[in-house]
Amino acid sequence: MSAEPAILDTARPVAARPPSDAWRRLFRHPGVLVGGFILLFMVIVGLCAPLLGTIDPSGINPTVRNRLPGFERTIRADDGTEIPFTFRMGTDSLGRDVYSRVLYGARVSILVGVIVAVISIVVGLVIGLIAGYVRWLDGIIMRFMDGLMAIPAILLAIALVSLFRAGLFSVIVAIVVPEIPRVVRLVRSIVLSVREEPYVEAAIMAGTPTPKLLIRHVLPNTVAPLIVQGTFICASAILIEAILSFLGIGIPPETPTWGNIMAEGRSLFRVFPHNIFYPGIFLALTVLAVNMLGDGLRDTLDPKMAQR
Amino acid sequence: MLSYILRRLVATVPVMLIVAVLVFLMLRLTPGDPAAIIAGDNANTEQVALIRTRLGLDQPIFVQFFIWLGNILRGDFGESFFFKKTVAELILGRLEPTLSLALFTIVIAVAVAVPLGVLAAYKQGTWIDRIVMGFSVMGFSVPVFVIGYGLIYLFAIKLNWVPVQGYQPLAQGFGGFIHRLILPSVTLAVIYIALIARMTRASVLEVLGEDYIRTARAKGQVEIKILFRHALKNAAVPIVTVIGLGIALLIGGVVVTESVYTIPGLGRLTVDAVLARDYPTIQAVILLFSLVYVLINLAVDLLYTLLDPRIRY
C-alpha cells in the first residue's frame, strides 16, 4: 500500500506544470515582448478611448461629410459650447469622426477576440475530454467534428450569421462554432496520449475516480497547448469579425468596429482611402501582435508543439 | 492501390453526409416556418405552398431530410426566389470567375512560396530567412481586404497599371481576362504564400539534415540540384498536405476578394445570398465548397504515393 502514494507523489510534478524557467524565457522572447507591447497599447487605446480626444463615434454630422485627415472645424461640445476640433483621420460619408471610430473600434475587436477564444476553449475542452475519455461517444463526436471541419471556417461563420439577427452575440456564436472542432481534436489527442502515461495508469490502479483523474492528471497537460491555441483563435476571431463586418453581415453598421469603418469607406475608396487604411492598419497590427504572442507562447510553453 | 482509392472515396461519404445534415438542420432549427424562410421575404403564398409540398414538410423530419438529399443528389438545389432562377443555374453561371481566380491564385502561390521556403531553409538563420519568416507572419495577420485595397491603391489608382475592379470572361479575350485577374489573384495568394512558404521551410530544413544530402554534397552535386532534386522531393509530402488544407483559407479568401474586386463569382454570390437571406443558395454554396475541399484533400492523400514511393497503401 505504501508504494502507491509514492508513485503518485513523484509523478504529479512531471505532469502538472511546465518547467519553472518557462516564465522567465517567456518574458525574454522577442515575439512575446513586441506582440505583448502592441497588444497592451491596443487594449489601453480601447479602454481609454473617451480620454484620447475623441468625440461620439456614432455621432452623425452632415456638415463635415467626407473630409480628409487633418480637417479642422469647430464642433458643438456636450455642454453646448463651440470648440475647435481637428479630425485627425478625416470623416466618413456620414460625417462621423474616423479617429474616434477607430479608437472605439479597438474595444469591439479585442472583446470579440477574447470572448471567442475563451468560449471555444471551454466548450472544446469539455467535448474533447468527453471524446477522449468516453469511448463509445468518441466515434460519434469525432465524425461530427470532421463534418464541421469540412466546411471552410469563414463560410460556416457566414452561413451561421445569416440565421440570426445581426449583432455582437450572433457574430460571436458564428465565429465560435467553426473553432470548436480544432480545440476538440487537440484536447482529445492530449487525453489519448496522457492516458498511456505510467502516472495516469498508476492513478487508475490506485482507484482514482474518473472526474478527479481528469481534473488532477489530464487537465494540467492541456493548459499550455490550450493557451497557445487560444491565442491563435483570438487572432483569427478578430480577423473573421472584421471580415463579417466588412461584408456587411456582421455587427450592425452604426457600431464602430474596424470592419464597419472599412465597409463604409468602400464606395468612396478612390478619393478617400483613409477610411480603409487607418482601421486596416490598426486591425493588421492587432492581429499581428496576437499572432506574435502566440508564436512566442508556443516556443516557450509548448516546445513539443513548436517542433511540429 | 485501386482498392485504397475506392476505400478513401467511400470514406468521404459519411463526412459529406454529416455536412449535409448540418446544412439541412441549419434551417430547420431556426424558429419559423421553413417553407416561408426558404421562399424569402418577397414570396407569395403559392410559392410557399409549392415549397411545402416539394420538401414534404408535413412528413417527419428524417423523411424530409431524405427528400431534400434526394433532390440535391439529382442536382435539384431548389429555387432562388431572390434571383428568380434555379440555384443550379445560378451556381453554374458563377463558376468561371471563381475557378479562374482560385486556379490562378494557386499557381502564383506555389510558384512563389516553394522557392521562397527552400531559400529560407537553405539560408537558415540569415536575414533572408528572417525576411521570409517575417513576411509569413505578416501574411497571416494582414486581412485579405486590406491587402486588396492596398494593392488597388498602388497599382490601379496611383500607377494605373491595371483596372480597379471588375471581371472579364475568358471568352472575351485572354489579355483582358488575365489583366483583370492579376491583382485579385495576387491579393488572395498572399496568405496562401505565407502558409506554404512556412511549411516548405520547416519541411526542407528537416530533410537537409539527412545523410543522403551529405552524400550528394560529398559527391560534388551542385547546390541547386541538391535543394530542388534531393531535398524538395523528399520534403514534398507535408508541403502538398498544407496546400490541400490551405484550400479552406482560399475559399474564405475568395468570398472576400470577390467582394473587394466586384468579381461576379461564387464568393460574391454567397455574400449576396446571405444579405438577401436566400437560404437555398446558401445551402448549395456551402455543400459545394465543402465537397470541393474534401475532394481536394482526398486527391492530396492519393498524391502521396506518387510523391513518395516509400508510402504504400
XYZ file of C-alpha atoms in Angstrom:
621
model
C 0.000 0.000 0.000
C 2.711 2.446 0.910
C 4.219 2.291 -2.588
C 1.258 3.832 -4.360
C 1.272 7.329 -2.893
C 4.993 7.445 -3.509
C 4.465 6.800 -7.212
C 1.773 9.443 -7.369
C 3.876 11.947 -5.495
C 6.852 11.702 -7.800
C 4.634 11.603 -10.835
C 2.500 14.653 -10.248
C 5.024 17.440 -10.752
C 6.085 15.968 -14.085
C 2.534 16.057 -15.248
C 1.384 19.247 -13.709
C 3.498 22.243 -14.528
C 5.842 23.458 -17.227
C 9.447 23.939 -16.168
C 9.668 26.905 -13.821
C 12.079 28.789 -16.066
C 9.446 28.760 -18.841
C 8.014 32.024 -17.499
C 11.409 33.655 -17.461
C 12.074 32.546 -21.032
C 8.633 33.803 -21.972
C 9.358 37.368 -20.957
C 12.651 37.343 -22.835
C 11.165 36.118 -26.094
C 11.245 38.978 -28.641
C 7.912 37.965 -30.190
C 6.197 37.943 -26.819
C 7.698 41.308 -25.889
C 6.864 43.085 -29.156
C 3.473 41.403 -29.593
C 2.574 41.943 -25.954
C 3.569 45.588 -26.147
C 1.463 46.301 -29.264
C -1.464 44.413 -27.778
C -1.206 46.288 -24.499
C -1.178 49.519 -26.486
C -4.378 48.497 -28.309
C -6.089 47.486 -25.057
C -5.188 50.837 -23.492
C -6.367 52.681 -26.611
C -9.678 50.825 -26.468
C -10.183 51.292 -22.740
C -9.118 54.948 -22.690
C -10.837 55.894 -25.954
C -13.059 58.532 -24.244
C -9.960 60.242 -22.794
C -7.948 60.400 -26.013
C -9.559 63.443 -27.592
C -12.388 61.529 -29.235
C -15.964 62.601 -29.868
C -19.091 60.433 -30.112
C -18.020 57.679 -32.579
C -21.592 57.262 -33.818
C -22.384 60.981 -33.960
C -23.512 61.888 -37.472
C -22.577 65.376 -38.635
C -23.898 66.230 -42.143
C -21.830 69.423 -42.394
C -18.464 67.647 -42.344
C -19.020 64.665 -44.629
C -16.032 63.077 -46.411
C -13.176 65.237 -45.109
C -9.533 64.318 -45.441
C -7.375 63.686 -42.362
C -6.326 66.874 -40.584
C -9.532 68.794 -41.377
C -10.350 71.449 -38.759
C -13.770 72.753 -37.796
C -15.484 73.969 -34.655
C -17.934 71.472 -33.253
C -20.557 71.707 -30.522
C -19.382 70.070 -27.335
C -21.676 68.262 -24.892
C -22.178 71.422 -22.810
C -23.268 73.402 -25.868
C -20.124 75.472 -26.362
C -18.382 75.632 -29.718
C -14.865 74.183 -29.613
C -12.249 73.830 -32.348
C -11.678 70.207 -33.346
C -9.214 68.517 -35.680
C -10.457 65.414 -37.496
C -7.119 63.625 -37.304
C -8.175 60.748 -39.550
C -10.813 62.637 -41.503
C -14.521 61.844 -41.582
C -16.668 59.262 -43.340
C -19.588 59.829 -45.692
C -21.942 60.442 -42.745
C -19.609 62.980 -41.177
C -18.530 60.727 -38.320
C -15.018 61.202 -36.951
C -12.885 58.293 -38.192
C -10.287 58.787 -35.433
C -12.936 58.298 -32.742
C -14.428 55.327 -34.553
C -11.036 53.652 -34.978
C -10.184 54.075 -31.291
C -13.554 52.791 -30.099
C -13.267 50.003 -32.687
C -10.386 48.525 -30.684
C -12.909 47.664 -27.959
C -15.124 45.511 -30.164
C -12.260 43.724 -31.907
C -10.372 42.801 -28.745
C -13.573 41.900 -26.914
C -14.687 39.578 -29.714
C -11.222 38.007 -29.907
C -11.011 37.283 -26.191
C -14.607 36.094 -25.763
C -14.420 33.793 -28.784
C -11.118 32.335 -27.575
C -12.457 31.682 -24.053
C -15.750 30.139 -25.182
C -14.107 27.977 -27.874
C -11.518 26.701 -25.410
C -14.028 25.923 -22.650
C -16.561 24.211 -24.912
C -13.845 22.425 -26.907
C -12.138 21.294 -23.708
C -15.309 19.750 -22.297
C -16.216 17.994 -25.554
C -12.605 16.903 -26.087
C -12.335 15.412 -22.588
C -15.573 13.511 -23.153
C -14.427 12.272 -26.577
C -11.070 11.213 -25.189
C -12.480 9.509 -22.160
C -15.879 8.076 -23.025
C -15.040 5.506 -25.657
C -18.489 4.878 -27.094
C -19.074 8.595 -27.621
C -15.676 9.134 -29.230
C -16.644 7.916 -32.707
C -19.875 9.907 -32.833
C -18.314 13.139 -31.584
C -15.285 12.946 -33.852
C -17.314 12.172 -37.001
C -19.480 15.167 -36.173
C -16.362 17.306 -35.747
C -14.958 16.005 -39.071
C -18.155 17.169 -40.731
C -17.888 20.618 -39.134
C -14.250 20.894 -40.176
C -15.106 20.011 -43.762
C -16.918 23.355 -44.040
C -14.371 26.156 -44.536
C -14.413 28.306 -41.371
C -15.337 31.675 -42.870
C -18.073 30.086 -44.940
C -19.571 28.385 -41.884
C -19.449 31.649 -39.952
C -21.137 33.485 -42.836
C -23.858 30.847 -43.006
C -24.426 30.991 -39.245
C -24.774 34.787 -39.091
C -27.409 34.517 -41.799
C -29.552 32.521 -39.370
C -29.612 35.009 -36.529
C -30.381 38.652 -36.201
C -27.208 40.686 -36.756
C -25.474 41.596 -33.513
C -22.465 41.074 -31.298
C -23.822 37.869 -29.800
C -24.652 36.158 -33.096
C -21.282 37.146 -34.534
C -19.537 35.579 -31.540
C -21.539 32.349 -31.874
C -20.867 32.245 -35.617
C -17.115 32.534 -35.058
C -17.007 30.107 -32.106
C -18.688 27.170 -33.858
C -16.038 26.659 -36.594
C -13.230 26.948 -33.993
C -14.578 24.265 -31.636
C -13.619 21.156 -33.672
C -9.976 22.263 -33.742
C -9.901 22.548 -29.944
C -11.715 19.228 -29.537
C -9.154 17.459 -31.718
C -6.260 18.952 -29.782
C -7.708 18.088 -26.359
C -8.682 14.586 -27.440
C -5.201 13.859 -28.778
C -3.674 15.054 -25.495
C -6.078 12.913 -23.446
C -5.317 9.848 -25.557
C -1.557 10.252 -25.155
C -1.719 11.139 -21.445
C -3.833 8.082 -20.780
C -0.887 5.889 -21.731
C 1.468 7.645 -19.277
C 2.622 5.496 -16.353
C 1.473 8.013 -13.722
C -2.059 8.009 -15.093
C -2.101 4.221 -15.214
C -0.848 4.271 -11.651
C -3.602 6.655 -10.636
C -6.189 4.435 -12.297
C -4.753 1.417 -10.450
C -4.924 3.354 -7.212
C -8.647 3.689 -7.812
C -8.787 7.411 -8.516
C -12.345 8.287 -9.570
C -12.605 9.451 -13.193
C -13.573 13.101 -12.541
C -10.642 13.501 -10.163
C -8.363 11.773 -12.631
C -9.390 14.132 -15.394
C -9.013 17.262 -13.278
C -5.880 16.265 -11.418
C -3.858 14.488 -14.103
C -5.263 15.095 -17.550
C -6.351 18.725 -17.351
C -2.969 20.191 -16.358
C -1.444 18.702 -19.525
C -3.871 20.625 -21.671
C -3.133 24.048 -20.136
C -0.046 25.037 -22.137
C -1.298 23.832 -25.555
C -4.683 25.452 -24.944
C -3.154 28.822 -24.026
C -1.233 28.693 -27.296
C -4.270 27.557 -29.270
C -6.407 30.202 -27.574
C -4.072 32.953 -28.735
C -4.315 31.816 -32.344
C -8.103 31.522 -32.054
C -8.174 35.081 -30.708
C -6.232 36.324 -33.750
C -8.432 34.501 -36.225
C -11.607 35.654 -34.414
C -10.546 39.306 -34.709
C -9.937 38.742 -38.423
C -13.230 36.940 -39.051
C -15.223 39.560 -37.135
C -13.655 42.256 -39.322
C -14.398 40.228 -42.453
C -18.059 39.728 -41.481
C -18.491 43.411 -40.680
C -16.657 44.380 -43.865
C -19.010 42.208 -45.929
C -21.933 43.953 -44.253
C -23.216 40.849 -42.481
C -21.617 41.259 -39.053
C -22.136 43.711 -36.252
C -24.695 46.469 -37.162
C -23.049 49.265 -39.190
C -23.586 52.074 -36.665
C -21.385 50.275 -34.113
C -17.813 51.458 -34.523
C -15.805 48.366 -35.479
C -12.793 48.303 -37.766
C -14.651 46.135 -40.272
C -17.621 48.517 -40.291
C -15.463 51.602 -40.840
C -13.842 49.891 -43.814
C -17.184 48.691 -45.178
C -18.428 52.273 -45.006
C -15.341 53.539 -46.820
C -15.541 51.080 -49.713
C -17.672 53.102 -52.118
C -15.508 56.234 -51.937
C -12.191 54.445 -51.656
C -10.651 56.106 -54.709
C -10.994 59.579 -53.249
C -10.884 58.879 -49.522
C -8.660 55.855 -48.956
C -8.091 56.859 -45.311
C -11.419 55.265 -44.326
C -9.931 51.889 -45.226
C -6.266 52.401 -44.392
C -6.478 53.698 -40.807
C -8.713 50.935 -39.442
C -6.845 48.454 -41.672
C -3.525 49.352 -40.080
C -4.947 49.047 -36.563
C -6.556 45.727 -37.419
C -3.439 44.295 -39.054
C -1.221 45.445 -36.163
C -3.527 43.897 -33.575
C -3.756 40.543 -35.349
C 0.000 40.604 -35.954
C 0.599 41.264 -32.255
C -1.654 38.400 -31.160
C -0.006 36.046 -33.663
C 3.486 37.041 -32.479
C 2.378 36.467 -28.912
C 1.040 33.055 -29.925
C 4.263 32.060 -31.681
C 6.252 33.155 -28.630
C 3.999 31.263 -26.239
C 4.280 28.164 -28.383
C 8.075 28.359 -28.468
C 8.399 28.760 -24.721
C 5.432 26.978 -23.106
C 4.939 24.149 -25.516
C 8.225 23.092 -27.097
C 6.700 19.852 -28.363
C 4.173 21.757 -30.436
C 6.833 24.062 -31.832
C 8.635 21.112 -33.395
C 5.547 20.039 -35.285
C -3.900 0.893 -54.829
C -7.250 0.896 -56.625
C -8.960 -0.611 -53.622
C -7.361 2.078 -51.460
C -8.726 4.833 -53.708
C -12.148 3.221 -53.556
C -11.997 2.884 -49.787
C -10.976 6.526 -49.401
C -13.740 7.646 -51.742
C -16.272 5.702 -49.700
C -14.851 7.226 -46.516
C -15.685 10.740 -47.719
C -19.373 9.784 -47.901
C -20.016 9.905 -44.119
C -18.194 13.251 -43.833
C -20.266 14.777 -46.609
C -23.394 13.204 -45.130
C -22.691 14.977 -41.843
C -22.092 18.233 -43.702
C -25.449 17.672 -45.420
C -27.168 17.019 -42.083
C -25.643 20.207 -40.617
C -26.664 22.272 -43.642
C -30.143 20.763 -43.517
C -30.552 21.345 -39.773
C -29.309 24.929 -40.093
C -32.684 25.906 -41.480
C -34.906 23.518 -39.588
C -33.575 24.501 -36.197
C -34.294 28.192 -36.698
C -37.710 29.187 -35.425
C -40.389 29.813 -38.008
C -41.921 28.049 -40.989
C -39.058 26.572 -43.068
C -41.071 26.896 -46.280
C -41.602 30.603 -45.651
C -37.911 31.035 -44.745
C -36.768 29.266 -47.912
C -39.151 31.253 -50.089
C -37.721 34.506 -48.748
C -39.359 37.718 -47.681
C -40.938 38.593 -51.014
C -42.594 35.243 -51.720
C -46.309 34.858 -52.287
C -48.417 32.149 -50.669
C -48.357 29.979 -53.810
C -44.571 29.834 -53.785
C -44.584 28.929 -50.103
C -47.150 26.189 -50.727
C -45.066 24.873 -53.627
C -42.028 24.556 -51.401
C -44.057 22.934 -48.661
C -45.189 20.102 -50.927
C -41.816 19.779 -52.648
C -39.962 19.344 -49.352
C -42.717 17.255 -47.769
C -42.873 19.484 -44.722
C -45.798 17.536 -43.270
C -43.575 14.439 -43.040
C -41.368 13.506 -40.069
C -38.071 15.391 -40.071
C -35.849 12.486 -41.172
C -38.154 11.780 -44.130
C -37.823 15.470 -45.003
C -34.057 15.109 -44.874
C -34.050 12.259 -47.364
C -36.443 14.088 -49.695
C -34.110 17.099 -49.557
C -30.989 14.973 -50.014
C -32.584 13.061 -52.875
C -33.367 16.343 -54.645
C -29.811 17.538 -54.194
C -28.264 14.316 -55.456
C -30.365 14.756 -58.589
C -28.854 18.228 -58.977
C -32.002 19.989 -57.792
C -30.905 22.546 -55.210
C -34.247 24.273 -55.249
C -35.204 27.661 -56.480
C -33.777 31.029 -55.549
C -36.776 33.304 -55.204
C -34.474 36.243 -54.808
C -32.503 35.754 -58.030
C -35.548 34.277 -59.844
C -33.556 31.277 -61.076
C -32.918 27.713 -60.017
C -29.940 27.535 -57.695
C -28.172 25.096 -60.038
C -28.332 27.615 -62.914
C -27.219 30.380 -60.622
C -24.148 28.443 -59.492
C -23.184 27.318 -62.999
C -23.247 30.923 -64.149
C -20.908 31.968 -61.346
C -18.412 29.120 -61.699
C -15.985 30.557 -64.237
C -14.784 33.659 -62.359
C -14.274 31.740 -59.115
C -12.478 28.822 -60.746
C -10.201 31.165 -62.708
C -9.410 33.194 -59.594
C -8.717 30.114 -57.478
C -6.561 28.338 -60.057
C -4.555 31.442 -60.882
C -4.040 32.063 -57.155
C -2.803 28.528 -56.539
C -0.346 28.774 -59.448
C 1.037 32.104 -58.196
C 1.188 30.929 -54.597
C 3.025 27.683 -55.303
C 5.395 29.323 -57.789
C 6.378 31.974 -55.251
C 6.101 30.160 -51.938
C 8.031 26.962 -52.638
C 11.253 28.648 -53.876
C 10.954 31.174 -51.025
C 10.608 28.411 -48.457
C 13.522 26.448 -49.900
C 15.654 29.584 -49.929
C 14.753 30.380 -46.310
C 15.654 26.842 -45.239
C 18.931 26.947 -47.159
C 19.852 30.305 -45.655
C 18.540 29.375 -42.221
C 19.272 31.988 -39.586
C 20.349 34.682 -42.063
C 18.483 37.891 -42.845
C 16.912 36.240 -45.917
C 15.375 33.607 -43.656
C 14.157 36.286 -41.256
C 12.568 38.328 -44.039
C 10.740 35.297 -45.429
C 9.506 34.254 -41.982
C 8.564 37.834 -41.133
C 6.604 38.069 -44.366
C 4.905 34.808 -43.451
C 3.671 36.121 -40.075
C 2.561 39.349 -41.788
C 0.693 37.373 -44.435
C -1.307 35.630 -41.741
C -2.120 38.879 -39.977
C -2.992 41.446 -42.625
C -6.602 40.816 -43.663
C -7.137 39.990 -47.307
C -9.307 43.067 -47.942
C -6.677 45.410 -46.527
C -4.108 43.824 -48.849
C -6.634 44.126 -51.677
C -7.275 47.828 -51.152
C -3.579 48.476 -50.639
C -2.777 46.860 -53.995
C -5.670 48.656 -55.714
C -4.442 51.963 -54.347
C -0.887 51.373 -55.521
C -1.264 49.556 -58.848
C -4.675 50.666 -60.080
C -5.109 54.206 -58.737
C -1.573 55.567 -58.365
C 0.286 53.657 -61.101
C -2.722 52.953 -63.321
C -1.293 49.616 -64.475
C -4.437 47.549 -64.075
C -8.182 48.236 -63.894
C -9.523 48.951 -60.394
C -12.218 46.330 -60.296
C -14.306 44.037 -62.424
C -14.059 40.807 -64.331
C -13.906 39.939 -67.987
C -14.932 36.442 -69.086
C -12.297 34.327 -70.790
C -14.459 34.168 -73.936
C -13.935 37.907 -74.492
C -10.200 37.541 -74.922
C -7.344 36.213 -72.839
C -5.489 39.511 -72.472
C -8.282 41.395 -70.742
C -9.147 38.322 -68.704
C -5.641 37.998 -67.251
C -5.210 41.755 -66.929
C -8.182 41.973 -64.578
C -7.360 38.751 -62.760
C -3.781 39.525 -61.734
C -4.461 41.856 -58.826
C -7.205 39.754 -57.200
C -5.080 36.627 -57.535
C -2.026 38.263 -56.002
C -4.219 39.577 -53.168
C -5.615 36.167 -52.460
C -2.232 34.498 -52.863
C -0.569 36.415 -50.007
C -1.966 34.362 -47.119
C -1.519 31.174 -49.127
C 2.114 32.049 -49.850
C 2.644 32.674 -46.135
C 1.246 29.258 -45.290
C 3.097 27.271 -47.960
C 6.431 29.082 -47.531
C 6.412 28.395 -43.793
C 5.720 24.690 -44.266
C 8.242 24.385 -47.109
C 10.934 25.926 -44.939
C 10.233 23.624 -41.997
C 9.985 20.529 -44.152
C 13.121 21.248 -46.206
C 15.070 22.122 -43.041
C 14.291 18.713 -41.638
C 15.397 16.944 -44.824
C 18.611 18.981 -45.172
C 19.966 17.239 -42.083
C 19.645 13.790 -43.679
C 22.581 11.588 -44.657
C 21.728 11.458 -48.360
C 22.059 15.235 -48.588
C 25.562 14.964 -47.145
C 26.286 12.169 -49.611
C 25.075 14.277 -52.506
C 27.289 17.140 -51.354
C 30.239 14.782 -50.928
C 29.972 13.536 -54.486
C 30.060 17.157 -55.665
C 26.463 17.649 -56.661
C 25.533 21.263 -57.487
C 23.760 23.002 -54.559
C 20.707 23.972 -56.561
C 20.177 20.346 -57.606
C 20.653 19.207 -54.030
C 17.993 21.636 -52.900
C 15.394 21.047 -55.570
C 16.005 17.453 -56.574
C 17.125 15.785 -53.355
C 15.701 17.949 -50.613
C 12.458 19.304 -52.054
C 11.400 15.925 -53.420
C 11.750 14.345 -50.009
C 10.104 17.284 -48.313
C 7.140 17.260 -50.678
C 4.542 15.372 -48.640
C 3.962 17.953 -45.864
C 4.066 20.769 -48.426
C 1.383 19.203 -50.580
C -0.652 18.465 -47.455
C -0.631 22.091 -46.398
C -1.554 23.181 -49.935
C -4.612 20.941 -49.626
C -5.564 22.166 -46.165
C -4.998 25.749 -47.308
C -7.900 25.369 -49.739
C -10.160 26.215 -46.783
C -8.342 29.540 -46.401
C -8.538 30.047 -50.133
C -12.312 29.533 -50.156
C -12.764 32.040 -47.337
C -10.466 34.424 -49.183
C -12.417 34.025 -52.419
C -15.547 35.321 -50.704
C -13.758 38.464 -49.526
C -11.611 39.041 -52.638
C -14.575 38.807 -54.977
C -16.353 41.423 -52.901
C -13.359 43.776 -52.957
C -12.829 43.449 -56.719
C -16.546 43.078 -57.613
C -15.977 39.772 -59.363
C -19.307 38.058 -60.117
C -18.289 34.639 -58.787
C -19.486 32.165 -56.182
C -17.984 34.172 -53.308
C -19.900 37.301 -54.260
C -22.971 35.083 -54.684
C -22.527 33.755 -51.143
C -22.471 37.247 -49.642
C -25.412 38.416 -51.777
C -27.349 35.307 -50.769
C -26.701 35.952 -47.061
C -27.695 39.602 -47.398
C -30.905 38.529 -49.134
C -31.431 35.574 -46.743
C -31.632 33.354 -49.813
C -31.290 30.046 -47.979
C -31.424 27.513 -50.857
C -28.453 29.300 -52.414
C -26.554 29.497 -49.113
C -27.098 25.776 -48.545
C -25.983 24.862 -52.053
C -22.861 27.010 -51.901
C -21.792 25.532 -48.560
C -22.336 21.986 -49.789
C -20.424 22.691 -52.981
C -17.440 24.398 -51.327
C -17.214 21.686 -48.660
C -17.342 18.937 -51.288
C -14.536 20.616 -53.222
C -12.487 20.964 -50.037
C -12.974 17.315 -49.063
C -12.257 16.016 -52.571
C -9.101 18.106 -52.963
C -7.772 16.744 -49.707
C -8.631 13.242 -50.830
C -6.666 13.895 -54.018
C -3.758 15.142 -51.911
C -3.783 11.911 -49.892
C -3.690 9.902 -53.078
C -0.832 12.025 -54.412
C 1.375 10.881 -51.540
C 2.141 7.585 -53.276
C 3.292 9.428 -56.392
C 5.425 11.874 -54.440
C 6.947 9.380 -52.092
C 7.251 5.807 -53.379
C 8.021 4.694 -49.812
C 4.362 5.258 -48.951
C 2.345 2.185 -49.875
C -1.284 1.508 -49.209
